[in-house]
Each structure stands twice: as structure tokens, then as C-alpha cells.
Amino acid sequence: MLKIFALFTVFLAVLFGSFWFILGEIFWQKVYILLFIGIFLTMLFAFIVFELLSLQSIRVREVLDKKQSKLKRQSAKIRLRNYQLEGLLGGISHEFKNPLAIIKTSAQTIKGGENLDQAIRDKFIDKIIKNSDKLDKIINRLRIGFGENLVLNLSLVELSKLCSQVSEDLASKYQNQSIVISGSAYVKADADMIYQVLFNLCENALKYSQNDVFVEILQDRVLVKDSGSGIGDYEIKLITKKFYKSGEKNWNSSLGLGLYIVKYILKLHKFEFLVSSQIGVGSEFGFKFRD
């Protein structure tokens, strides 16, 4: 800024010097006019400089505001990520703890019970196998949740049979509710992955509803219906996000990966994810597998 003022002073000096050189002695007779011009130019210059400084100040303030807003957004994202990771670790701990405890207890019972009846021994061995399979499924869900590349093992899958298997696997956990299955259809898909889709959809429906869950198998789609509290339009856009948990039903044992995994698997199969819900009536989740 000092350089600008110095240049302006030099400009005035050159201007007055030029007039003096041109006018000669008349210069002193017209000096008041030249002074008036000089004052006018100085005021104009001061106004322009003031406006430029104000504009620069506004731009600096806008840049600082943008940076501050960006920092706030980044800070919010970090807090959200930390919250999600804490929830994820808690969910992983909860999900692993129960099957590991059953496996350990069953193994200790078999080891310490030399005189155990064979039928009882087989029962505990079955528990170990069942809970080992459960741990394997949890690991598979985490692999999908963290974006590991998966290869489809396609075969002709009977959907009603898969749904019946899901119903059996969830029966002990939800003893006061049932999964009612209607219809039948075959689809070319990865049986293990589609089982995981149906399992996640049915378990969500059982969690969010106190009544029975209905699975309707049509020739081009599967629909899982519940009579829960329903989901708002805003939350429908969020439920398939990784680590998202409903604020109303923030299940401690949930990894927040269920519907994310569903959508990911369906995308691999090029199937269409379907969802509709009405507050106070219930929700309908499923997928379309034929055009």
C-alpha cells in the first residue's frame, strides 16, 4: 500500500512539473486551479483505495468463513466417524462374545465330562459347530462391509427353501414371532449371499415389529413385510449407508451394516433393491430379480 501512495505522490509531482514546464510564469497565476485538481485527484484516489481495501477485506472474510465452514464439516465428519467406529467395535464385541462363550462352555463340558452320554456329547458338539458357523457368517458380513472384492458363485437357487432356512435360524432368537412364507421361485444367484440378504431383511423386520413377519415370493421379486412403526422418507435415504443405525432403535448389538450389505450384494447380482414404508403401518423390503 505504501508503494501505491508513493507512486501517486510521484504522479502528482510529475503532473505539476509538466504544467509548470508548459505554462511557465502563468503556472503561478493558475496554481489555485492546479491545487484544486490535485485535491480532487487525491480524494478520488483515496476513495478508490478505500473501496479496494473494503473489497479485499470482504474477500478475505469470505475465504476465512469458507475455511471455517470446511473445518467444521471435517470436524463433524471426524466425530461421526469416531462415533460409528465406537459403535462398530461395540457391535463386533457383542456379536463375537455370545458364540465364543457358547463354544468355550461346550468345549469345557466335553473335556471335563468323561462319562457324558453320547447324545449329550453330540449336542454340545453341534453347538460348537453351529456357533462356529455363526462366527464365519459375522466375518463374511464384515468382509462385505469393508469392501472386500467378492466373486459370485452362481447356481439355481430355490428362494422358498432359503427363506425356510432363515426362518429356522432365527426361530430360537425370536421365539414369540414367526416368519410366514408364501410363494416359490427359482433365481440364478449366489446361494450364500442371497441367504445373507434374506437373513438381514427378515431379522430387521423381526426387530422392528412385535408381530409375525411375512415373506412373499413372486416370480420376479421377494418382499419381506412387517407391521412395525414404519420409517420416514428422510431416514429411508440413510438406512443403506454403512454403519447407519436408526436413532429410534439404536440396537447395541447391531453393526450398522445389515442393509448396506443387502444393497451391496444385490448390486453385485444386478438385482434391484426395493423399499417402501409408512409411519404407523409398517415397512416392506425386498428385491427384484427379473425385468
PDB file of C-alpha atoms in Angstrom, residues 62-258:
ATOM      1  CA  GLU A  62     -15.337 -14.877   2.715  1.00  0.00           C
ATOM      2  CA  VAL A  63     -12.246 -17.068   2.316  1.00  0.00           C
ATOM      3  CA  LEU A  64     -11.887 -17.348   6.107  1.00  0.00           C
ATOM      4  CA  ASP A  65     -15.603 -18.152   6.501  1.00  0.00           C
ATOM      5  CA  LYS A  66     -15.334 -20.876   3.844  1.00  0.00           C
ATOM      6  CA  LYS A  67     -12.268 -22.362   5.531  1.00  0.00           C
ATOM      7  CA  GLN A  68     -14.003 -22.235   8.911  1.00  0.00           C
ATOM      8  CA  SER A  69     -17.110 -23.924   7.486  1.00  0.00           C
ATOM      9  CA  LYS A  70     -14.918 -26.573   5.852  1.00  0.00           C
ATOM     10  CA  LEU A  71     -13.110 -27.196   9.145  1.00  0.00           C
ATOM     11  CA  LYS A  72     -16.453 -27.512  10.960  1.00  0.00           C
ATOM     12  CA  ARG A  73     -17.695 -30.029   8.385  1.00  0.00           C
ATOM     13  CA  GLN A  74     -14.464 -32.012   8.621  1.00  0.00           C
ATOM     14  CA  SER A  75     -14.650 -31.922  12.416  1.00  0.00           C
ATOM     15  CA  ALA A  76     -18.259 -33.137  12.300  1.00  0.00           C
ATOM     16  CA  LYS A  77     -17.291 -35.954   9.924  1.00  0.00           C
ATOM     17  CA  ILE A  78     -14.439 -36.999  12.233  1.00  0.00           C
ATOM     18  CA  ARG A  79     -16.771 -37.007  15.258  1.00  0.00           C
ATOM     19  CA  LEU A  80     -19.351 -39.017  13.302  1.00  0.00           C
ATOM     20  CA  ARG A  81     -16.696 -41.478  12.116  1.00  0.00           C
ATOM     21  CA  ASN A  82     -15.393 -41.902  15.668  1.00  0.00           C
ATOM     22  CA  TYR A  83     -18.941 -42.476  16.894  1.00  0.00           C
ATOM     23  CA  GLN A  84     -19.543 -45.027  14.128  1.00  0.00           C
ATOM     24  CA  LEU A  85     -16.274 -46.840  14.864  1.00  0.00           C
ATOM     25  CA  GLU A  86     -17.087 -46.957  18.579  1.00  0.00           C
ATOM     26  CA  GLY A  87     -20.496 -48.401  17.728  1.00  0.00           C
ATOM     27  CA  LEU A  88     -18.916 -50.841  15.292  1.00  0.00           C
ATOM     28  CA  LEU A  89     -16.378 -52.060  17.854  1.00  0.00           C
ATOM     29  CA  GLY A  90     -19.139 -52.426  20.439  1.00  0.00           C
ATOM     30  CA  GLY A  91     -21.269 -54.335  17.932  1.00  0.00           C
ATOM     31  CA  ILE A  92     -18.397 -56.619  16.920  1.00  0.00           C
ATOM     32  CA  SER A  93     -17.590 -57.310  20.566  1.00  0.00           C
ATOM     33  CA  HIS A  94     -21.230 -58.113  21.321  1.00  0.00           C
ATOM     34  CA  GLU A  95     -21.695 -60.335  18.255  1.00  0.00           C
ATOM     35  CA  PHE A  96     -18.497 -62.321  18.868  1.00  0.00           C
ATOM     36  CA  LYS A  97     -18.917 -62.637  22.636  1.00  0.00           C
ATOM     37  CA  ASN A  98     -22.016 -64.852  22.682  1.00  0.00           C
ATOM     38  CA  PRO A  99     -20.930 -67.577  20.175  1.00  0.00           C
ATOM     39  CA  LEU A 100     -17.393 -67.616  21.629  1.00  0.00           C
ATOM     40  CA  ALA A 101     -18.806 -68.118  25.124  1.00  0.00           C
ATOM     41  CA  ILE A 102     -21.015 -70.996  23.918  1.00  0.00           C
ATOM     42  CA  ILE A 103     -18.087 -72.638  22.080  1.00  0.00           C
ATOM     43  CA  LYS A 104     -15.861 -72.326  25.155  1.00  0.00           C
ATOM     44  CA  THR A 105     -18.505 -73.651  27.562  1.00  0.00           C
ATOM     45  CA  SER A 106     -19.361 -76.562  25.263  1.00  0.00           C
ATOM     46  CA  ALA A 107     -15.694 -77.498  24.795  1.00  0.00           C
ATOM     47  CA  GLN A 108     -15.066 -77.347  28.565  1.00  0.00           C
ATOM     48  CA  THR A 109     -18.130 -79.521  29.208  1.00  0.00           C
ATOM     49  CA  ILE A 110     -16.954 -82.149  26.724  1.00  0.00           C
ATOM     50  CA  LYS A 111     -13.399 -82.068  28.105  1.00  0.00           C
ATOM     51  CA  GLY A 112     -14.489 -82.376  31.725  1.00  0.00           C
ATOM     52  CA  GLY A 113     -17.287 -84.852  31.181  1.00  0.00           C
ATOM     53  CA  GLU A 114     -15.552 -88.150  30.554  1.00  0.00           C
ATOM     54  CA  ASN A 115     -18.727 -90.060  31.482  1.00  0.00           C
ATOM     55  CA  LEU A 116     -21.071 -87.905  29.390  1.00  0.00           C
ATOM     56  CA  ASP A 117     -23.783 -89.694  27.496  1.00  0.00           C
ATOM     57  CA  GLN A 118     -23.044 -89.764  23.735  1.00  0.00           C
ATOM     58  CA  ALA A 119     -26.292 -87.945  22.923  1.00  0.00           C
ATOM     59  CA  ILE A 120     -25.362 -85.079  25.268  1.00  0.00           C
ATOM     60  CA  ARG A 121     -21.811 -85.027  23.905  1.00  0.00           C
ATOM     61  CA  ASP A 122     -23.198 -84.787  20.346  1.00  0.00           C
ATOM     62  CA  LYS A 123     -25.490 -81.960  21.444  1.00  0.00           C
ATOM     63  CA  PHE A 124     -22.549 -79.885  22.685  1.00  0.00           C
ATOM     64  CA  ILE A 125     -20.541 -80.692  19.548  1.00  0.00           C
ATOM     65  CA  ASP A 126     -23.476 -79.478  17.445  1.00  0.00           C
ATOM     66  CA  LYS A 127     -23.464 -76.245  19.471  1.00  0.00           C
ATOM     67  CA  ILE A 128     -19.770 -75.755  18.728  1.00  0.00           C
ATOM     68  CA  ILE A 129     -20.319 -76.327  15.001  1.00  0.00           C
ATOM     69  CA  LYS A 130     -23.389 -74.074  14.888  1.00  0.00           C
ATOM     70  CA  ASN A 131     -21.686 -71.194  16.671  1.00  0.00           C
ATOM     71  CA  SER A 132     -18.534 -71.612  14.585  1.00  0.00           C
ATOM     72  CA  ASP A 133     -20.727 -71.191  11.509  1.00  0.00           C
ATOM     73  CA  LYS A 134     -22.241 -68.118  13.135  1.00  0.00           C
ATOM     74  CA  LEU A 135     -18.780 -66.590  13.629  1.00  0.00           C
ATOM     75  CA  ASP A 136     -17.979 -67.351   9.993  1.00  0.00           C
ATOM     76  CA  LYS A 137     -21.116 -65.502   8.898  1.00  0.00           C
ATOM     77  CA  ILE A 138     -20.200 -62.490  11.057  1.00  0.00           C
ATOM     78  CA  ILE A 139     -16.749 -62.389   9.454  1.00  0.00           C
ATOM     79  CA  ASN A 140     -18.323 -62.589   5.993  1.00  0.00           C
ATOM     80  CA  ARG A 141     -20.581 -59.651   6.847  1.00  0.00           C
ATOM     81  CA  LEU A 142     -17.551 -57.631   7.960  1.00  0.00           C
ATOM     82  CA  ARG A 143     -15.679 -58.548   4.768  1.00  0.00           C
ATOM     83  CA  ILE A 144     -18.558 -57.213   2.695  1.00  0.00           C
ATOM     84  CA  GLY A 145     -18.957 -54.169   4.938  1.00  0.00           C
ATOM     85  CA  PHE A 146     -15.317 -53.177   4.478  1.00  0.00           C
ATOM     86  CA  GLY A 147     -15.491 -53.513   0.705  1.00  0.00           C
ATOM     87  CA  GLU A 148     -13.583 -56.720   0.077  1.00  0.00           C
ATOM     88  CA  ASN A 149     -13.972 -57.849  -3.535  1.00  0.00           C
ATOM     89  CA  LEU A 150     -16.239 -60.877  -3.710  1.00  0.00           C
ATOM     90  CA  VAL A 151     -16.738 -63.367  -6.531  1.00  0.00           C
ATOM     91  CA  LEU A 152     -20.239 -64.726  -7.178  1.00  0.00           C
ATOM     92  CA  ASN A 153     -20.687 -68.489  -7.103  1.00  0.00           C
ATOM     93  CA  LEU A 154     -23.837 -68.681  -9.234  1.00  0.00           C
ATOM     94  CA  SER A 155     -26.302 -71.562  -9.159  1.00  0.00           C
ATOM     95  CA  LEU A 156     -30.059 -72.071  -9.464  1.00  0.00           C
ATOM     96  CA  VAL A 157     -31.447 -71.148  -6.029  1.00  0.00           C
ATOM     97  CA  GLU A 158     -34.873 -72.070  -4.647  1.00  0.00           C
ATOM     98  CA  LEU A 159     -35.932 -68.977  -2.723  1.00  0.00           C
ATOM     99  CA  SER A 160     -38.607 -70.658  -0.604  1.00  0.00           C
ATOM    100  CA  LYS A 161     -36.029 -73.149   0.663  1.00  0.00           C
ATOM    101  CA  LEU A 162     -33.597 -70.336   1.572  1.00  0.00           C
ATOM    102  CA  CYS A 163     -36.397 -68.460   3.368  1.00  0.00           C
ATOM    103  CA  SER A 164     -37.277 -71.592   5.360  1.00  0.00           C
ATOM    104  CA  GLN A 165     -33.628 -71.922   6.397  1.00  0.00           C
ATOM    105  CA  VAL A 166     -33.592 -68.284   7.504  1.00  0.00           C
ATOM    106  CA  SER A 167     -36.795 -68.861   9.487  1.00  0.00           C
ATOM    107  CA  GLU A 168     -35.261 -71.859  11.274  1.00  0.00           C
ATOM    108  CA  ASP A 169     -32.052 -69.949  12.087  1.00  0.00           C
ATOM    109  CA  LEU A 170     -33.972 -67.029  13.595  1.00  0.00           C
ATOM    110  CA  ALA A 171     -36.594 -69.093  15.430  1.00  0.00           C
ATOM    111  CA  SER A 172     -34.612 -69.517  18.664  1.00  0.00           C
ATOM    112  CA  LYS A 173     -33.828 -65.796  18.900  1.00  0.00           C
ATOM    113  CA  TYR A 174     -37.386 -64.598  18.178  1.00  0.00           C
ATOM    114  CA  GLN A 175     -39.493 -67.258  19.890  1.00  0.00           C
ATOM    115  CA  ASN A 176     -42.648 -65.123  20.113  1.00  0.00           C
ATOM    116  CA  GLN A 177     -42.686 -64.267  16.403  1.00  0.00           C
ATOM    117  CA  SER A 178     -42.859 -66.285  13.216  1.00  0.00           C
ATOM    118  CA  ILE A 179     -41.809 -65.809   9.604  1.00  0.00           C
ATOM    119  CA  VAL A 180     -44.738 -66.714   7.343  1.00  0.00           C
ATOM    120  CA  ILE A 181     -43.552 -67.693   3.839  1.00  0.00           C
ATOM    121  CA  SER A 182     -45.769 -67.778   0.749  1.00  0.00           C
ATOM    122  CA  GLY A 183     -44.967 -68.486  -2.894  1.00  0.00           C
ATOM    123  CA  SER A 184     -41.972 -70.049  -4.595  1.00  0.00           C
ATOM    124  CA  ALA A 185     -39.498 -69.133  -7.308  1.00  0.00           C
ATOM    125  CA  TYR A 186     -36.048 -70.013  -8.590  1.00  0.00           C
ATOM    126  CA  VAL A 187     -33.320 -67.489  -9.322  1.00  0.00           C
ATOM    127  CA  LYS A 188     -29.760 -67.741 -10.610  1.00  0.00           C
ATOM    128  CA  ALA A 189     -27.645 -66.317  -7.797  1.00  0.00           C
ATOM    129  CA  ASP A 190     -25.002 -66.955  -5.165  1.00  0.00           C
ATOM    130  CA  ALA A 191     -26.932 -69.005  -2.582  1.00  0.00           C
ATOM    131  CA  ASP A 192     -24.821 -67.952   0.427  1.00  0.00           C
ATOM    132  CA  MET A 193     -25.059 -64.264  -0.418  1.00  0.00           C
ATOM    133  CA  ILE A 194     -28.805 -64.303  -1.096  1.00  0.00           C
ATOM    134  CA  TYR A 195     -29.245 -66.206   2.172  1.00  0.00           C
ATOM    135  CA  GLN A 196     -27.442 -63.303   3.881  1.00  0.00           C
ATOM    136  CA  VAL A 197     -29.787 -60.804   2.139  1.00  0.00           C
ATOM    137  CA  LEU A 198     -32.904 -62.688   3.259  1.00  0.00           C
ATOM    138  CA  PHE A 199     -31.486 -63.187   6.764  1.00  0.00           C
ATOM    139  CA  ASN A 200     -30.758 -59.463   7.184  1.00  0.00           C
ATOM    140  CA  LEU A 201     -34.155 -58.396   5.829  1.00  0.00           C
ATOM    141  CA  CYS A 202     -36.073 -60.875   7.998  1.00  0.00           C
ATOM    142  CA  GLU A 203     -34.093 -60.097  11.148  1.00  0.00           C
ATOM    143  CA  ASN A 204     -34.635 -56.354  10.653  1.00  0.00           C
ATOM    144  CA  ALA A 205     -38.367 -56.959  10.198  1.00  0.00           C
ATOM    145  CA  LEU A 206     -38.495 -59.048  13.390  1.00  0.00           C
ATOM    146  CA  LYS A 207     -36.538 -56.428  15.337  1.00  0.00           C
ATOM    147  CA  TYR A 208     -38.771 -53.537  14.345  1.00  0.00           C
ATOM    148  CA  SER A 209     -42.088 -55.358  14.730  1.00  0.00           C
ATOM    149  CA  GLN A 210     -43.721 -57.228  17.607  1.00  0.00           C
ATOM    150  CA  ASN A 211     -45.850 -59.309  15.232  1.00  0.00           C
ATOM    151  CA  ASP A 212     -45.186 -62.014  12.654  1.00  0.00           C
ATOM    152  CA  VAL A 213     -43.216 -61.189   9.513  1.00  0.00           C
ATOM    153  CA  PHE A 214     -44.492 -62.144   6.069  1.00  0.00           C
ATOM    154  CA  VAL A 215     -42.226 -63.148   3.183  1.00  0.00           C
ATOM    155  CA  GLU A 216     -43.946 -63.086  -0.204  1.00  0.00           C
ATOM    156  CA  ILE A 217     -42.105 -64.769  -3.077  1.00  0.00           C
ATOM    157  CA  LEU A 218     -43.316 -63.751  -6.530  1.00  0.00           C
ATOM    158  CA  GLN A 219     -41.996 -64.674  -9.973  1.00  0.00           C
ATOM    159  CA  ASP A 220     -39.862 -61.539 -10.255  1.00  0.00           C
ATOM    160  CA  ARG A 221     -39.301 -60.391  -6.667  1.00  0.00           C
ATOM    161  CA  VAL A 222     -39.183 -61.184  -2.950  1.00  0.00           C
ATOM    162  CA  LEU A 223     -40.910 -58.938  -0.398  1.00  0.00           C
ATOM    163  CA  VAL A 224     -40.405 -59.003   3.380  1.00  0.00           C
ATOM    164  CA  LYS A 225     -43.281 -57.241   5.172  1.00  0.00           C
ATOM    165  CA  ASP A 226     -43.620 -56.169   8.798  1.00  0.00           C
ATOM    166  CA  SER A 227     -46.181 -54.216  10.818  1.00  0.00           C
ATOM    167  CA  GLY A 228     -43.697 -52.097  12.747  1.00  0.00           C
ATOM    168  CA  SER A 229     -43.637 -48.372  13.396  1.00  0.00           C
ATOM    169  CA  GLY A 230     -42.509 -47.566   9.842  1.00  0.00           C
ATOM    170  CA  ILE A 231     -39.711 -45.374   8.526  1.00  0.00           C
ATOM    171  CA  GLY A 232     -39.861 -41.717   7.471  1.00  0.00           C
ATOM    172  CA  ASP A 233     -38.915 -40.601   3.972  1.00  0.00           C
ATOM    173  CA  TYR A 234     -35.758 -38.883   5.228  1.00  0.00           C
ATOM    174  CA  GLU A 235     -34.497 -41.998   7.045  1.00  0.00           C
ATOM    175  CA  ILE A 236     -35.187 -44.257   4.050  1.00  0.00           C
ATOM    176  CA  LYS A 237     -32.378 -42.415   2.252  1.00  0.00           C
ATOM    177  CA  LEU A 238     -29.975 -43.226   5.104  1.00  0.00           C
ATOM    178  CA  ILE A 239     -30.758 -46.805   6.111  1.00  0.00           C
ATOM    179  CA  THR A 240     -28.498 -48.395   3.476  1.00  0.00           C
ATOM    180  CA  LYS A 241     -25.499 -46.252   4.456  1.00  0.00           C
ATOM    181  CA  LYS A 242     -22.549 -48.030   6.028  1.00  0.00           C
ATOM    182  CA  PHE A 243     -22.660 -48.074   9.873  1.00  0.00           C
ATOM    183  CA  TYR A 244     -26.029 -46.295   9.953  1.00  0.00           C
ATOM    184  CA  LYS A 245     -28.295 -47.135  12.887  1.00  0.00           C
ATOM    185  CA  SER A 246     -31.802 -45.835  13.402  1.00  0.00           C
ATOM    186  CA  GLY A 247     -31.915 -43.189  16.116  1.00  0.00           C
ATOM    187  CA  GLU A 248     -35.200 -44.581  17.413  1.00  0.00           C
ATOM    188  CA  LYS A 249     -33.973 -48.193  17.604  1.00  0.00           C
ATOM    189  CA  ASN A 250     -30.236 -47.903  18.133  1.00  0.00           C
ATOM    190  CA  TRP A 251     -29.563 -51.607  18.758  1.00  0.00           C
ATOM    191  CA  ASN A 252     -26.402 -52.110  20.788  1.00  0.00           C
ATOM    192  CA  SER A 253     -25.700 -55.431  19.104  1.00  0.00           C
ATOM    193  CA  SER A 254     -26.034 -54.063  15.587  1.00  0.00           C
ATOM    194  CA  LEU A 255     -23.002 -53.412  13.413  1.00  0.00           C
ATOM    195  CA  GLY A 256     -24.949 -50.913  11.318  1.00  0.00           C
ATOM    196  CA  LEU A 257     -24.094 -52.975   8.237  1.00  0.00           C
ATOM    197  CA  GLY A 258     -27.257 -55.011   7.639  1.00  0.00           C
TER     198      GLY A 258
END
